[in-house]
PDB file of C-alpha atoms and ligand atoms in Angstrom:
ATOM      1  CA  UNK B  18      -7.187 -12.888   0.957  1.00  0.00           C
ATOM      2  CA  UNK B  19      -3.146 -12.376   0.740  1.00  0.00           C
ATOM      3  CA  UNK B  20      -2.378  -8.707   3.020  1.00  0.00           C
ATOM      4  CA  UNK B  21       1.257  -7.322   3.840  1.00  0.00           C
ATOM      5  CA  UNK B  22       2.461  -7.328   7.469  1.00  0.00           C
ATOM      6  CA  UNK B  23       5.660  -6.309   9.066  1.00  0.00           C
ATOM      7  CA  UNK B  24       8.328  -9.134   8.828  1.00  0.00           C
ATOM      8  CA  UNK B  25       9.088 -10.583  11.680  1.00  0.00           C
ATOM      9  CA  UNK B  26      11.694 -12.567  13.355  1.00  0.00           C
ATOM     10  CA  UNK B  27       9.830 -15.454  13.575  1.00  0.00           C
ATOM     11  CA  UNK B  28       9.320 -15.478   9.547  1.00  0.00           C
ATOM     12  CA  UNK B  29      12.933 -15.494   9.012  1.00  0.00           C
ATOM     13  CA  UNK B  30      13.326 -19.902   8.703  1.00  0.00           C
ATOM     14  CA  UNK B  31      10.840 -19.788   6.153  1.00  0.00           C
ATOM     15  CA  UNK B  32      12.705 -17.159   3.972  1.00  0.00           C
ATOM     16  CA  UNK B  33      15.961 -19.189   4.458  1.00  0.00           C
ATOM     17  CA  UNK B  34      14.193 -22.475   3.177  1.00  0.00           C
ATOM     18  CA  UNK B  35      13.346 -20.559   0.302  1.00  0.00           C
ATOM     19  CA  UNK B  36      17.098 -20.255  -1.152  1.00  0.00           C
ATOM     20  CA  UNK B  37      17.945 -23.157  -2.266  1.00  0.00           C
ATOM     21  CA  UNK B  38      21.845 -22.326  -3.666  1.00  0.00           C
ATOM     22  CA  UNK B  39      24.234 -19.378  -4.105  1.00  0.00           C
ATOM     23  CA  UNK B  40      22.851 -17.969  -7.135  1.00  0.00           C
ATOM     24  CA  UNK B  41      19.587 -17.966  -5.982  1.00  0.00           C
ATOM     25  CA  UNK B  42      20.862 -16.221  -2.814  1.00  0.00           C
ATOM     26  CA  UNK B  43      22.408 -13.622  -5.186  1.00  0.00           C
ATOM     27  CA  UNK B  44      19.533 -13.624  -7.246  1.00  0.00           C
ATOM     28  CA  UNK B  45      17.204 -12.410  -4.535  1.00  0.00           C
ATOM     29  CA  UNK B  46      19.663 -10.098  -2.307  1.00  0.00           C
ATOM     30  CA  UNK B  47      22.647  -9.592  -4.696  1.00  0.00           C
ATOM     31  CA  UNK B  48      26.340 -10.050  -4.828  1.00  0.00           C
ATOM     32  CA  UNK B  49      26.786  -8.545  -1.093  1.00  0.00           C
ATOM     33  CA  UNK B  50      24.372  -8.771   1.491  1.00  0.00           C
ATOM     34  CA  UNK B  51      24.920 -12.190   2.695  1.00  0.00           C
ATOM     35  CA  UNK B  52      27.395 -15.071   1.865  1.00  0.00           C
ATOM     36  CA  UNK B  53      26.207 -18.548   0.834  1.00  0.00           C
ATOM     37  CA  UNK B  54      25.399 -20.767   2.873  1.00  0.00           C
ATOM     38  CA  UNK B  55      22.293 -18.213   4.371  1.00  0.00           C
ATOM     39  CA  UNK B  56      21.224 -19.150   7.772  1.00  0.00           C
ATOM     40  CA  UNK B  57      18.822 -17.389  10.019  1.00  0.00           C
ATOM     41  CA  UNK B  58      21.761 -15.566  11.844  1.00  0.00           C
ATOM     42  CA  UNK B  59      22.178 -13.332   8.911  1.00  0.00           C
ATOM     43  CA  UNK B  60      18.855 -12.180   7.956  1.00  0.00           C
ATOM     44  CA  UNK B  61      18.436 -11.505  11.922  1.00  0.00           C
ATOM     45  CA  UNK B  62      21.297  -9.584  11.984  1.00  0.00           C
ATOM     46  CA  UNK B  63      20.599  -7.567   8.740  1.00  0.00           C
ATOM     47  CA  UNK B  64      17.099  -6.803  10.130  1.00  0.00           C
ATOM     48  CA  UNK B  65      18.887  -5.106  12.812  1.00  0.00           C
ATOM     49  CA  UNK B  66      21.396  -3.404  11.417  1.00  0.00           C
ATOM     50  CA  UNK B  67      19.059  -2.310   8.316  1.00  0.00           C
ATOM     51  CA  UNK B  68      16.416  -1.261  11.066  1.00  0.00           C
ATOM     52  CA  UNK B  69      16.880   2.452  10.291  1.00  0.00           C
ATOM     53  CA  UNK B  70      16.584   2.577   6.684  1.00  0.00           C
ATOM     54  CA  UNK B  71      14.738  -0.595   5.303  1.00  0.00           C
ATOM     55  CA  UNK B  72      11.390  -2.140   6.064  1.00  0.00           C
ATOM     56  CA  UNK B  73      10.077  -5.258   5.030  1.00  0.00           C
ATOM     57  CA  UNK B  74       6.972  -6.500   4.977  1.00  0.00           C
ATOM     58  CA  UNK B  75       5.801 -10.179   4.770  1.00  0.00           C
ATOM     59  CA  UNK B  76       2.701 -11.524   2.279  1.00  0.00           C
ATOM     60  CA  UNK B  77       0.102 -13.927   4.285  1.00  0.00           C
ATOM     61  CA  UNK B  78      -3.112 -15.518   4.000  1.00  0.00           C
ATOM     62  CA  UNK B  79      -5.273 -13.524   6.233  1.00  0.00           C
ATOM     63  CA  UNK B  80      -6.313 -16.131   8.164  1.00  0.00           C
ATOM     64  CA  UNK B  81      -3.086 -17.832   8.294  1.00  0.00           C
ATOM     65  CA  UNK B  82      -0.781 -14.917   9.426  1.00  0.00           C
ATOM     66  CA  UNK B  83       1.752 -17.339  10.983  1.00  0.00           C
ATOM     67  CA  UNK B  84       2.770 -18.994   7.455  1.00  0.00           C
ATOM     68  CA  UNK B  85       4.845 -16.294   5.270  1.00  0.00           C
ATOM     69  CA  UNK B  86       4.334 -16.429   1.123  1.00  0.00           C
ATOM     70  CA  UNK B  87       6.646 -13.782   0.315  1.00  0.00           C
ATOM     71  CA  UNK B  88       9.013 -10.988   1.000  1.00  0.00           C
ATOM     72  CA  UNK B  89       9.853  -7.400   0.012  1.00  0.00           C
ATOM     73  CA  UNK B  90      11.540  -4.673   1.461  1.00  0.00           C
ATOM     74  CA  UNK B  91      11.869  -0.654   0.992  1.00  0.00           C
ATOM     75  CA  UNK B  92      15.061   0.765   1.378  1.00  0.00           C
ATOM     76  CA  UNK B  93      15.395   4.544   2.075  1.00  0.00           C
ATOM     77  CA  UNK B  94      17.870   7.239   3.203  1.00  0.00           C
ATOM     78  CA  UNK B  95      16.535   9.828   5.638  1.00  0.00           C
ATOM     79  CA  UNK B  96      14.675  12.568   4.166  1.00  0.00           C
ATOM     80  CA  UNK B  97      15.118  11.170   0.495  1.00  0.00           C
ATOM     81  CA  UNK B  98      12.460  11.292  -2.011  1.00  0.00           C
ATOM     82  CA  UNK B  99      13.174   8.163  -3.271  1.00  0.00           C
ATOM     83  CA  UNK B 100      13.091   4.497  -2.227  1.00  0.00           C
ATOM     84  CA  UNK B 101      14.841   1.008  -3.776  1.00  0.00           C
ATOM     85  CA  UNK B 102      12.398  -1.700  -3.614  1.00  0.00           C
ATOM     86  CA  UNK B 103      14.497  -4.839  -3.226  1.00  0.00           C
ATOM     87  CA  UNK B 104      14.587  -8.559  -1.627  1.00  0.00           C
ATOM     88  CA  UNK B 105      11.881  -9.378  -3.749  1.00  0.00           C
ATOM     89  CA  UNK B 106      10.695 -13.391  -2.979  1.00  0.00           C
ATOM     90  CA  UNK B 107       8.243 -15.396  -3.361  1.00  0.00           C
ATOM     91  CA  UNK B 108       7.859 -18.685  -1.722  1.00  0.00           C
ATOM     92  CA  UNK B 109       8.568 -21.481  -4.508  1.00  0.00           C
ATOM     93  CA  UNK B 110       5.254 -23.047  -3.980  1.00  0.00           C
ATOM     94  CA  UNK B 111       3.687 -19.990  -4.324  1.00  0.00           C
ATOM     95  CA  UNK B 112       5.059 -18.428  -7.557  1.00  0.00           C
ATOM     96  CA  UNK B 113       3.278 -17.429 -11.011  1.00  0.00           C
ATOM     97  CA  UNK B 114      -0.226 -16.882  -9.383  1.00  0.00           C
ATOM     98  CA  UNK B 115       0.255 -12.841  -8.726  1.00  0.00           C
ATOM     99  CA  UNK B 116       1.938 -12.715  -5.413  1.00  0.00           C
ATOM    100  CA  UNK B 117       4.838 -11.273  -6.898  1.00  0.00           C
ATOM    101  CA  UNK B 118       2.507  -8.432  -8.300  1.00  0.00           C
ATOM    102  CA  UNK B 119       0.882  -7.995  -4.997  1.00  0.00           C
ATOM    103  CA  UNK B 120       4.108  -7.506  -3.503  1.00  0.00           C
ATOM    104  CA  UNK B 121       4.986  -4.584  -5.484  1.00  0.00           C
ATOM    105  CA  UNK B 122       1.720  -2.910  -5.957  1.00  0.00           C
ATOM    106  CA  UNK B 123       1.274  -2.669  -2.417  1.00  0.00           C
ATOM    107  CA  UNK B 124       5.124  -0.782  -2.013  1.00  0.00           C
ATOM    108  CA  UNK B 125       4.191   0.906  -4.472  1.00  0.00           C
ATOM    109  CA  UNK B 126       1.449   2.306  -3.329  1.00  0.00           C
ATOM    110  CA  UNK B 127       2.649   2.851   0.496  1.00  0.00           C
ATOM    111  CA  UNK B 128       6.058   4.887  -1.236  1.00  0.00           C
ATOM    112  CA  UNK B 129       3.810   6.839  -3.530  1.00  0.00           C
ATOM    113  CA  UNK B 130       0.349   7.270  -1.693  1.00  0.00           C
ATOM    114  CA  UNK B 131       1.547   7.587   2.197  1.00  0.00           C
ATOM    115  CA  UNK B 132       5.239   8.484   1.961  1.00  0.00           C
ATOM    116  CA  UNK B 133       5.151  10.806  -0.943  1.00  0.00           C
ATOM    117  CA  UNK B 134       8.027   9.713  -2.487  1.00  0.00           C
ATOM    118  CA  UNK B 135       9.017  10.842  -6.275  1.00  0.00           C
ATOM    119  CA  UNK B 136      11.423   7.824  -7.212  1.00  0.00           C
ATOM    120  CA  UNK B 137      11.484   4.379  -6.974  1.00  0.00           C
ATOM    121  CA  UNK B 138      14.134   2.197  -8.244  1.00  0.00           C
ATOM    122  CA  UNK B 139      15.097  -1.225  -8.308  1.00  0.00           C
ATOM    123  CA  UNK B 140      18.394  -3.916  -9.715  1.00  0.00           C
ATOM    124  CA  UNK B 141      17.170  -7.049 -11.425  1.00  0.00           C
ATOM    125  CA  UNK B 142      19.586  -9.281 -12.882  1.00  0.00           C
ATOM    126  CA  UNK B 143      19.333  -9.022 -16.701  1.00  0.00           C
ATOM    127  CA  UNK B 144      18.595 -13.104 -17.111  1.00  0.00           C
ATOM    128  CA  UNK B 145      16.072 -12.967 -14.304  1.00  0.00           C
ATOM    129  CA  UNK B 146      12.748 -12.093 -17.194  1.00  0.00           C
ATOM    130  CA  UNK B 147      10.097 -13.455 -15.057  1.00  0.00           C
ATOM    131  CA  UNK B 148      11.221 -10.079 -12.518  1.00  0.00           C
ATOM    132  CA  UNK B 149      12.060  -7.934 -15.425  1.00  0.00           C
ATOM    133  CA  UNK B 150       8.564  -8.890 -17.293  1.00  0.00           C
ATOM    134  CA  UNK B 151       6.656  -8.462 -13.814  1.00  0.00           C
ATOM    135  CA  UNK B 152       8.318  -5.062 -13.275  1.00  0.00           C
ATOM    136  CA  UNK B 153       7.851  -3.444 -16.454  1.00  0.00           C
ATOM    137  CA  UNK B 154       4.459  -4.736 -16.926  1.00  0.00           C
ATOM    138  CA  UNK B 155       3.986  -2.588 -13.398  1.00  0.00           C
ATOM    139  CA  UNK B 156       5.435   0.132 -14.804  1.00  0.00           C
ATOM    140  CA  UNK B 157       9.310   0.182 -14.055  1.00  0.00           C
ATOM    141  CA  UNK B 158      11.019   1.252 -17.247  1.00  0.00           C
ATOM    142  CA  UNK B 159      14.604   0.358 -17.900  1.00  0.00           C
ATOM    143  CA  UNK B 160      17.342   3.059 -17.112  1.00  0.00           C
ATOM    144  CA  UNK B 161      20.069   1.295 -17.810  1.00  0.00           C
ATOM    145  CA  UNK B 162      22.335  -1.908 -17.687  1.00  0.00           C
ATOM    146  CA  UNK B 163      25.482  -2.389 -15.223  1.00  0.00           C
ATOM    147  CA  UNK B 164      27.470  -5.309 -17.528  1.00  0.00           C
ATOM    148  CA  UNK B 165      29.161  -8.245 -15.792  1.00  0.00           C
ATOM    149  CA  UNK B 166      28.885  -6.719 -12.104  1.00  0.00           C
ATOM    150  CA  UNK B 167      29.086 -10.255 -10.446  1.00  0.00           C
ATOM    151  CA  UNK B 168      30.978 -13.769 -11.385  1.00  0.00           C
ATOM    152  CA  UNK B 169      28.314 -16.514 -10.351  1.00  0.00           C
ATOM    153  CA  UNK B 170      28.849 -20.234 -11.064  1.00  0.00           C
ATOM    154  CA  UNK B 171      31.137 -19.284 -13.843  1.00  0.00           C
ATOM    155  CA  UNK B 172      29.402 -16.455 -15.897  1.00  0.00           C
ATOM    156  CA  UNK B 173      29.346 -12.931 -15.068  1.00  0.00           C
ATOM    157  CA  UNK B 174      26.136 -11.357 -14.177  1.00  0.00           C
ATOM    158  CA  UNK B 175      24.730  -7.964 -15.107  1.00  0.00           C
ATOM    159  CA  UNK B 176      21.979  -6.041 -13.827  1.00  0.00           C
ATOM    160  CA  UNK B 177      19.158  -3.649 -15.113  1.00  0.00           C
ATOM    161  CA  UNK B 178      18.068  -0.693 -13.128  1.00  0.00           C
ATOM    162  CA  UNK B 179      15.303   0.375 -13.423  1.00  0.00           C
ATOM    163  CA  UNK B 180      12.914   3.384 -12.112  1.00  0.00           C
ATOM    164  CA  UNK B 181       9.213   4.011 -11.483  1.00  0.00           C
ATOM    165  CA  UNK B 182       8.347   8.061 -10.832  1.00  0.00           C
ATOM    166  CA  UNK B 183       5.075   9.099  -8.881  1.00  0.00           C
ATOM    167  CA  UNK B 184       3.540  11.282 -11.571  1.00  0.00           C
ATOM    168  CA  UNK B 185       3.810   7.682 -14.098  1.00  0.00           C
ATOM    169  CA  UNK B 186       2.682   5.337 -11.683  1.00  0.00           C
ATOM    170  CA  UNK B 187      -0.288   8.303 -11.487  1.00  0.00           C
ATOM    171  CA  UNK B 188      -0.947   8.176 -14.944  1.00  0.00           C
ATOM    172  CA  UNK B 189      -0.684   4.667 -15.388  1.00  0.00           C
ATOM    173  CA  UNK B 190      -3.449   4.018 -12.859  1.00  0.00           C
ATOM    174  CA  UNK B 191      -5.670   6.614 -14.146  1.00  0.00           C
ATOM    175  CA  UNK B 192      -5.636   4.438 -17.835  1.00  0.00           C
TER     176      UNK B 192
HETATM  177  C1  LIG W  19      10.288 -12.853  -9.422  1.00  0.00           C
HETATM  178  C2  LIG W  19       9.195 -13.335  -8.471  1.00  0.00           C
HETATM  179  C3  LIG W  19       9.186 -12.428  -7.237  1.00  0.00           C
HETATM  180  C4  LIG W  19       7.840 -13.203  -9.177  1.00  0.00           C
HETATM  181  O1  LIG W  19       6.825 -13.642  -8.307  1.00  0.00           O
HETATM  182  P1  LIG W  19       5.515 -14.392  -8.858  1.00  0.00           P
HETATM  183  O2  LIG W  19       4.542 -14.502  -7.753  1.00  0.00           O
HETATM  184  O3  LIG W  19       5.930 -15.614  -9.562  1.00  0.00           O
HETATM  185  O4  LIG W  19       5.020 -13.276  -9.894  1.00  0.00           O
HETATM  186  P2  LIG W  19       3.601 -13.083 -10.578  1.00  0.00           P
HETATM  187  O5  LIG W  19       2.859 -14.387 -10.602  1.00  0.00           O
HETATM  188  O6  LIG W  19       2.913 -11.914  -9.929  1.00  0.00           O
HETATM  189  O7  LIG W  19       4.014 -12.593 -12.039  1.00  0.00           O
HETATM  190  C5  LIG W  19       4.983 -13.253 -12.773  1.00  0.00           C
HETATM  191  C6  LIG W  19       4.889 -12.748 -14.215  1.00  0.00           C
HETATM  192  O8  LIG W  19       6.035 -13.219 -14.925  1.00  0.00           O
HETATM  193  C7  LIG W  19       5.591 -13.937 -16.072  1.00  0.00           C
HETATM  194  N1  LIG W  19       6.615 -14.951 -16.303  1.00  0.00           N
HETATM  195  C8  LIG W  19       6.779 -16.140 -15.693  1.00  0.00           C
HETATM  196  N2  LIG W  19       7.878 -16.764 -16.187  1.00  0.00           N
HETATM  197  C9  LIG W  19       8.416 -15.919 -17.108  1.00  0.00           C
HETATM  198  C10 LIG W  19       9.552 -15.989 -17.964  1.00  0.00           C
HETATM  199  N3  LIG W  19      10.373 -17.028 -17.956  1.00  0.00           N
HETATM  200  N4  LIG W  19       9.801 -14.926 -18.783  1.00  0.00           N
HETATM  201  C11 LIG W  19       8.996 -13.847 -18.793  1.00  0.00           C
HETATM  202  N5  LIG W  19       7.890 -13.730 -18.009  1.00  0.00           N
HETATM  203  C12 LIG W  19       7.614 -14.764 -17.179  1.00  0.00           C
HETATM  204  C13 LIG W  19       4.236 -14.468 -15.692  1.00  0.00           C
HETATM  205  O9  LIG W  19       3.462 -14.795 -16.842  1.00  0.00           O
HETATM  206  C14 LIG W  19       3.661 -13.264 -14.936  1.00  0.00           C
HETATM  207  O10 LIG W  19       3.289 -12.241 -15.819  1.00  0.00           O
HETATM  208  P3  LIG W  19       1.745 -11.962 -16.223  1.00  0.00           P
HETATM  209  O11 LIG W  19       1.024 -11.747 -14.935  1.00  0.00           O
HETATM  210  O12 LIG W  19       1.834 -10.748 -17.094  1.00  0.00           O
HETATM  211  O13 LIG W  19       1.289 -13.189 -16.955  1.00  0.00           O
HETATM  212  C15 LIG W  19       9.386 -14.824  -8.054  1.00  0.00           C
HETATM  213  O14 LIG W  19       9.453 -15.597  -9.211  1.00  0.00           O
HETATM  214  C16 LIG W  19      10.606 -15.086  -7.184  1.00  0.00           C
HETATM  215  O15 LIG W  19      10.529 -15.055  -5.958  1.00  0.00           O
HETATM  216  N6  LIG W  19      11.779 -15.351  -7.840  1.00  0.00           N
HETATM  217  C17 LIG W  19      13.024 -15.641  -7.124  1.00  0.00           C
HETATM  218  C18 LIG W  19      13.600 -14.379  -6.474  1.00  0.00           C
HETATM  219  C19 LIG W  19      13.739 -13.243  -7.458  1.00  0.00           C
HETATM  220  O16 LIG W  19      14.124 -13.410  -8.599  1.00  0.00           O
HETATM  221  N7  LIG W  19      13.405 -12.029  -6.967  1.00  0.00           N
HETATM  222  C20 LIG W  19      13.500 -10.817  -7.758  1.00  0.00           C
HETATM  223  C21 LIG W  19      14.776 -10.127  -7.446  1.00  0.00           C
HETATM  224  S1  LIG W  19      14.929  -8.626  -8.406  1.00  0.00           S
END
Protein backbone atom coordinates (compact mmCIF):
# COMPACT_ATOMS: atom_id res chain seq x y z
CA UNK A 1 0.00 0.00 0.00
CA UNK A 2 1.46 3.63 -1.15
CA UNK A 3 0.41 6.33 2.15
CA UNK A 4 1.59 10.12 2.38
CA UNK A 5 4.05 11.12 5.13
CA UNK A 6 5.69 14.34 5.99
CA UNK A 7 8.85 14.97 3.80
CA UNK A 8 11.72 14.79 5.40
CA UNK A 9 15.24 15.84 5.22
CA UNK A 10 16.51 12.68 4.72
CA UNK A 11 14.19 12.23 1.41
CA UNK A 12 15.66 15.21 -0.11
CA UNK A 13 18.81 13.06 -2.37
CA UNK A 14 16.21 11.06 -3.78
CA UNK A 15 14.11 14.08 -5.06
CA UNK A 16 17.36 15.63 -6.47
CA UNK A 17 18.18 12.33 -8.45
CA UNK A 18 14.93 12.69 -9.84
CA UNK A 19 15.76 15.97 -12.05
CA UNK A 20 17.64 15.04 -14.50
CA UNK A 21 18.19 18.73 -16.48
CA UNK A 22 17.02 22.36 -16.29
CA UNK A 23 13.79 22.00 -17.88
CA UNK A 24 12.82 19.30 -15.93
CA UNK A 25 13.84 21.34 -12.85
CA UNK A 26 11.51 24.07 -14.22
CA UNK A 27 9.07 21.69 -15.14
CA UNK A 28 8.50 20.45 -11.62
CA UNK A 29 9.19 23.78 -9.45
CA UNK A 30 9.02 26.53 -12.15
CA UNK A 31 11.05 29.33 -13.53
CA UNK A 32 12.13 30.55 -9.83
CA UNK A 33 12.47 28.44 -7.01
CA UNK A 34 15.78 26.97 -7.60
CA UNK A 35 18.58 27.40 -10.27
CA UNK A 36 19.94 24.47 -12.29
CA UNK A 37 22.18 22.56 -11.26
CA UNK A 38 19.66 21.42 -7.98
CA UNK A 39 21.57 20.02 -5.16
CA UNK A 40 20.34 19.03 -1.78
CA UNK A 41 21.40 22.49 -0.30
CA UNK A 42 18.50 24.08 -1.97
CA UNK A 43 15.59 21.97 -1.32
CA UNK A 44 16.97 22.01 2.48
CA UNK A 45 17.01 25.46 2.52
CA UNK A 46 13.57 26.00 0.81
CA UNK A 47 12.07 23.54 3.35
CA UNK A 48 13.11 25.98 5.85
CA UNK A 49 12.39 29.01 4.65
CA UNK A 50 8.88 27.68 3.15
CA UNK A 51 8.30 26.08 6.72
CA UNK A 52 5.49 28.55 7.51
CA UNK A 53 3.39 28.37 4.56
CA UNK A 54 4.04 25.06 2.57
CA UNK A 55 3.92 21.42 3.54
CA UNK A 56 4.97 18.58 1.70
CA UNK A 57 4.34 15.31 2.03
CA UNK A 58 6.28 12.28 0.62
CA UNK A 59 4.45 8.95 -1.18
CA UNK A 60 5.95 5.46 0.27
CA UNK A 61 5.39 1.90 0.29
CA UNK A 62 4.10 1.24 3.68
CA UNK A 63 6.45 -1.08 4.52
CA UNK A 64 9.27 0.64 2.96
CA UNK A 65 8.89 4.18 4.50
CA UNK A 66 12.63 4.93 4.06
CA UNK A 67 12.46 4.83 0.03
CA UNK A 68 10.41 8.06 -1.29
CA UNK A 69 8.11 7.55 -4.74
CA UNK A 70 6.93 10.95 -4.98
CA UNK A 71 6.43 14.48 -3.89
CA UNK A 72 3.78 17.18 -3.44
CA UNK A 73 3.41 20.11 -1.53
CA UNK A 74 0.47 22.64 -0.31
CA UNK A 75 1.20 26.08 -0.30
CA UNK A 76 -0.96 28.48 1.81
CA UNK A 77 -1.10 32.04 3.21
CA UNK A 78 -2.31 32.39 6.79
CA UNK A 79 -5.91 32.39 7.24
CA UNK A 80 -6.61 31.96 3.38
CA UNK A 81 -9.27 29.82 2.06
CA UNK A 82 -7.36 28.65 -0.56
CA UNK A 83 -4.26 26.53 -1.21
CA UNK A 84 -1.75 26.02 -4.54
CA UNK A 85 -0.92 22.48 -4.85
CA UNK A 86 2.51 22.46 -6.47
CA UNK A 87 6.02 20.45 -6.72
CA UNK A 88 4.20 17.74 -8.10
CA UNK A 89 6.88 14.51 -8.81
CA UNK A 90 6.93 11.36 -9.28
CA UNK A 91 9.92 9.20 -9.17
CA UNK A 92 10.80 8.21 -12.96
CA UNK A 93 10.60 4.59 -12.21
CA UNK A 94 7.50 5.00 -10.73
CA UNK A 95 5.38 7.01 -13.23
CA UNK A 96 2.03 6.09 -15.24
CA UNK A 97 0.81 3.50 -12.59
CA UNK A 98 -1.49 6.16 -10.44
CA UNK A 99 0.95 7.64 -8.04
CA UNK A 100 0.54 10.84 -9.54
CA UNK A 101 -3.31 10.50 -8.84
CA UNK A 102 -2.69 9.41 -5.36
CA UNK A 103 -0.72 12.36 -4.81
CA UNK A 104 -3.39 14.72 -5.51
CA UNK A 105 -6.39 12.96 -4.25
CA UNK A 106 -4.94 12.73 -0.99
CA UNK A 107 -4.22 16.98 -0.96
CA UNK A 108 -7.14 17.14 -2.07
CA UNK A 109 -8.85 15.66 0.31
CA UNK A 110 -6.68 16.97 3.46
CA UNK A 111 -7.39 20.93 1.86
CA UNK A 112 -11.04 20.16 1.39
CA UNK A 113 -12.05 17.54 4.15
CA UNK A 114 -9.69 18.72 7.27
CA UNK A 115 -8.68 22.28 6.37
CA UNK A 116 -11.87 23.50 4.91
CA UNK A 117 -10.52 25.27 2.28
CA UNK A 118 -12.81 26.71 -0.77
CA UNK A 119 -10.00 27.01 -3.57
CA UNK A 120 -7.41 25.12 -4.85
CA UNK A 121 -5.25 26.09 -7.65
CA UNK A 122 -2.40 24.97 -9.45
CA UNK A 123 0.36 26.18 -12.77
CA UNK A 124 1.11 23.41 -15.21
CA UNK A 125 3.09 24.15 -18.12
CA UNK A 126 0.81 24.08 -21.20
CA UNK A 127 3.14 21.18 -23.08
CA UNK A 128 3.29 19.17 -19.89
CA UNK A 129 -0.42 16.91 -21.01
CA UNK A 130 0.38 13.95 -18.99
CA UNK A 131 -0.16 16.78 -15.70
CA UNK A 132 -2.78 18.67 -17.52
CA UNK A 133 -4.75 15.24 -18.50
CA UNK A 134 -4.16 13.91 -14.79
CA UNK A 135 -5.50 17.19 -13.36
CA UNK A 136 -8.51 17.71 -15.25
CA UNK A 137 -9.47 14.17 -15.21
CA UNK A 138 -9.39 14.99 -11.14
CA UNK A 139 -11.35 17.72 -11.60
CA UNK A 140 -9.14 20.95 -12.07
CA UNK A 141 -10.74 22.96 -14.84
CA UNK A 142 -8.72 25.43 -16.83
CA UNK A 143 -8.92 29.21 -15.80
CA UNK A 144 -6.72 30.48 -17.95
CA UNK A 145 -3.31 30.56 -19.88
CA UNK A 146 -0.18 32.90 -18.90
CA UNK A 147 1.65 32.90 -22.70
CA UNK A 148 5.44 32.66 -22.96
CA UNK A 149 6.13 33.29 -19.08
CA UNK A 150 9.59 31.48 -19.23
CA UNK A 151 12.50 31.07 -22.09
CA UNK A 152 13.71 27.33 -21.60
CA UNK A 153 16.23 25.68 -23.96
CA UNK A 154 15.21 28.10 -26.60
CA UNK A 155 11.31 28.25 -26.64
CA UNK A 156 9.22 30.18 -24.40
CA UNK A 157 7.03 28.41 -22.03
CA UNK A 158 3.47 29.15 -20.96
CA UNK A 159 1.45 27.95 -18.24
CA UNK A 160 -2.26 26.95 -17.49
CA UNK A 161 -3.85 27.71 -14.21
CA UNK A 162 -6.08 26.02 -13.20
CA UNK A 163 -8.68 25.74 -10.09
CA UNK A 164 -10.57 23.03 -8.20
CA UNK A 165 -13.52 24.58 -5.66
CA UNK A 166 -14.81 22.46 -2.59
CA UNK A 167 -18.48 22.41 -3.51
CA UNK A 168 -17.11 20.61 -7.29
CA UNK A 169 -14.74 18.36 -5.90
CA UNK A 170 -18.16 17.57 -3.59
CA UNK A 171 -20.18 16.95 -6.41
CA UNK A 172 -17.80 15.19 -8.37
CA UNK A 173 -17.35 12.55 -5.68
CA UNK A 174 -20.92 12.16 -5.02
CA UNK A 175 -21.27 10.96 -9.11
C1 LIG B 1 2.96 14.46 -13.97
C2 LIG B 1 3.28 13.29 -13.04
C3 LIG B 1 3.27 13.79 -11.60
C4 LIG B 1 2.17 12.24 -13.20
O1 LIG B 1 2.44 11.15 -12.34
P1 LIG B 1 2.06 9.65 -12.75
O2 LIG B 1 2.25 8.78 -11.57
O3 LIG B 1 2.76 9.30 -14.00
O4 LIG B 1 0.50 9.86 -13.02
P2 LIG B 1 -0.67 8.79 -13.10
O5 LIG B 1 -0.12 7.45 -13.46
O6 LIG B 1 -1.49 8.88 -11.85
O7 LIG B 1 -1.58 9.41 -14.26
C5 LIG B 1 -1.03 9.84 -15.46
C6 LIG B 1 -2.18 10.04 -16.45
O8 LIG B 1 -1.66 10.72 -17.59
C7 LIG B 1 -1.96 9.95 -18.75
N1 LIG B 1 -0.87 10.23 -19.68
C8 LIG B 1 0.36 9.70 -19.71
N2 LIG B 1 1.08 10.26 -20.73
C9 LIG B 1 0.26 11.17 -21.31
C10 LIG B 1 0.41 12.07 -22.40
N3 LIG B 1 1.54 12.17 -23.08
N4 LIG B 1 -0.65 12.87 -22.72
C11 LIG B 1 -1.80 12.81 -22.03
N5 LIG B 1 -2.01 11.96 -20.99
C12 LIG B 1 -0.98 11.16 -20.64
C13 LIG B 1 -2.04 8.53 -18.26
O9 LIG B 1 -2.77 7.70 -19.15
C14 LIG B 1 -2.77 8.73 -16.93
O10 LIG B 1 -4.14 9.00 -17.13
P3 LIG B 1 -5.28 7.87 -16.91
O11 LIG B 1 -5.11 7.40 -15.50
O12 LIG B 1 -6.55 8.63 -17.16
O13 LIG B 1 -5.01 6.81 -17.93
C15 LIG B 1 4.64 12.61 -13.38
O14 LIG B 1 4.62 12.23 -14.72
C16 LIG B 1 5.86 13.48 -13.10
O15 LIG B 1 6.44 13.43 -12.02
N6 LIG B 1 6.27 14.30 -14.12
C17 LIG B 1 7.44 15.17 -14.00
C18 LIG B 1 7.16 16.35 -13.07
C19 LIG B 1 5.91 17.10 -13.47
O16 LIG B 1 5.62 17.33 -14.63
N7 LIG B 1 5.15 17.51 -12.43
C20 LIG B 1 3.92 18.27 -12.62
C21 LIG B 1 4.21 19.71 -12.43
S1 LIG B 1 2.72 20.68 -12.65
Amino acid sequence: MIELRDFLPSDVPDLVSWIDGPGSLILWSGPSAFRWPLDDAQLLSSLDTERRRRRSWTAVETNAPDTPLGHISLAREPHASTGRLGRVLVSPQARGRGLGELLVTSVQQLAFNELHLHRLSLGVFAHNERALHLYERLGFVREGTLREVCWVEGVWWSTVEMGLLDHEWRAARRH
